Amino acid sequence: MSARGAPRRCGAPTQSLDSDTLCIIFSSLDYFSLIRCSSVCKSWHNIIFNSRLLKDLYCKRDRDSAGPSNASSPSSETSMKMYLEGLAIEQHRLSLLNGSVEVHQWKGHTVGVNQCRLKMGLVVTGVGDKVLRMWSSESYKCLGEYSILGAAPLIDFDFDESKIVGLIDTQLCIWTRHGKRSIFPSKEGTFTRGLCMRYNDPEAVIGCGDGTVRIFDMYSQRCSRIIRMHSGPITCLAFTDDQLIISGSSLGSITVSSLSSDQRVALLRPSTAPTGIRCLCFNPRSHLVFAGSTAGHSYCWDIRTMRPLWESRISSNVIYSMGHMRNDTSALVVGGIDGVLRALNQNTGELLSNYVVDKHTTKATSRNDKLGVVEKMKVRAVGVDASTESIPKQLRPPIPCVAVGMRKVVTTHNGKYIRMWRFNS
């Protein structure tokens, strides 16, 4: 193959290898590495997901090793992509349950921050100082800074492939990935006390202190709808693929409304005594919505039937954040004021594992930037029935936000440091 015809990101040594040879090489990789290789170039993507030889090699390897218990071998009805995804998710679940864990911690900001997002191998952190920062989830190198001008505080944010959208006091701000910034015109973009935001292109939904949500079109830069959701402040939001908005209130209720009709669809109430709903998380694969309360309760409803499935008190204090890996219907990661990172069974609410940082730390390689070095910190598993009161509080600072990826969890702690929890098989 000529240099011009070769895939742009494939190195020269691979150009002379035929597809069968590449299949044999790929078959020696674990599922995570194989999925990453599928993103290198179109040629590798086609070989990995369409090759009969690679499918047969993986089937043989899984038969020889007994394979993950809930992943069936690919057949004519099951694509290689779905098969590999199932194997990867199963290994992700097992690593959260009983794998070895190490935390990488680095100084990400000059003052405390409490929000993080993890997508596409990128981490974005902020809220607390006057800058958002984007990081590589592998090297922790800072890839971009996005400044916040003026005295108004940044309240919430989200990002996609091309831009970052932030809620700044009473306005929305948009940064392109190259740093250019724009703010919605004041006459169209202002509202009273925005408390939380969720963004799903082309719409941003703002939860307000007056109990309404306001929907903004990101391209026309106009507020298209105002929906009354609660009689008290809205503390958290979630989207569904069926154009539903789920909102939690400080008064303890959860409302489901339709984006298309602006009508309330359902009111979800926990069976326990009313406490504020602090966080929400929706799984589009299983159609389950999860919620965490200010009293340490976690809840689950099936959004198709609007019926509760389970509830469990997993902490004695506030649950701040919940998250799961995309397409994973097994494990739910939870962080709260007690600083313990927890994993729950999404289907039953059973507490699967607890983790806290151990006291031993080592310095890793220094980075060539002003934010210093990365520390490696050991992690200790705590029994699901054990009390955490005996664990020093300096080892378990509050976890206001979690973001979950394949065998990794990013956390922020109202401080200058960001933590990446890496779960190994």
PDB file of C-alpha atoms in Angstrom, residues 6 10 13 37 124 144-145 148 171 184 220 247 265 283 303 306 368 388 405:
ATOM      1  CA  ALA A   6      -2.325   4.184   4.034  1.00  0.00           C
ATOM      2  CA  CYS A  10      -1.504   3.840  11.231  1.00  0.00           C
ATOM      3  CA  PRO A  13       5.319  -0.952  10.220  1.00  0.00           C
ATOM      4  CA  CYS A  37      -7.569   0.184  18.463  1.00  0.00           C
ATOM      5  CA  VAL A 124     -13.219  18.873  32.212  1.00  0.00           C
ATOM      6  CA  GLY A 144      -7.075  23.747  27.313  1.00  0.00           C
ATOM      7  CA  GLU A 145      -8.179  26.558  29.621  1.00  0.00           C
ATOM      8  CA  ILE A 148     -14.707  33.088  33.044  1.00  0.00           C
ATOM      9  CA  GLN A 171     -26.601  33.545  31.685  1.00  0.00           C
ATOM     10  CA  PHE A 184     -26.322  34.531  25.105  1.00  0.00           C
ATOM     11  CA  SER A 220     -31.010  30.463  17.860  1.00  0.00           C
ATOM     12  CA  SER A 247     -35.891  17.144  37.870  1.00  0.00           C
ATOM     13  CA  VAL A 265     -45.901  13.186  33.012  1.00  0.00           C
ATOM     14  CA  ASN A 283     -29.570   5.144  32.304  1.00  0.00           C
ATOM     15  CA  ILE A 303     -39.169   5.483  33.887  1.00  0.00           C
ATOM     16  CA  MET A 306     -42.974   5.294  36.777  1.00  0.00           C
ATOM     17  CA  ASN A 368       6.081  20.289  32.499  1.00  0.00           C
ATOM     18  CA  THR A 388     -16.278   4.723  58.161  1.00  0.00           C
ATOM     19  CA  GLY A 405     -15.424   5.793  32.392  1.00  0.00           C
TER      20      GLY A 405
END
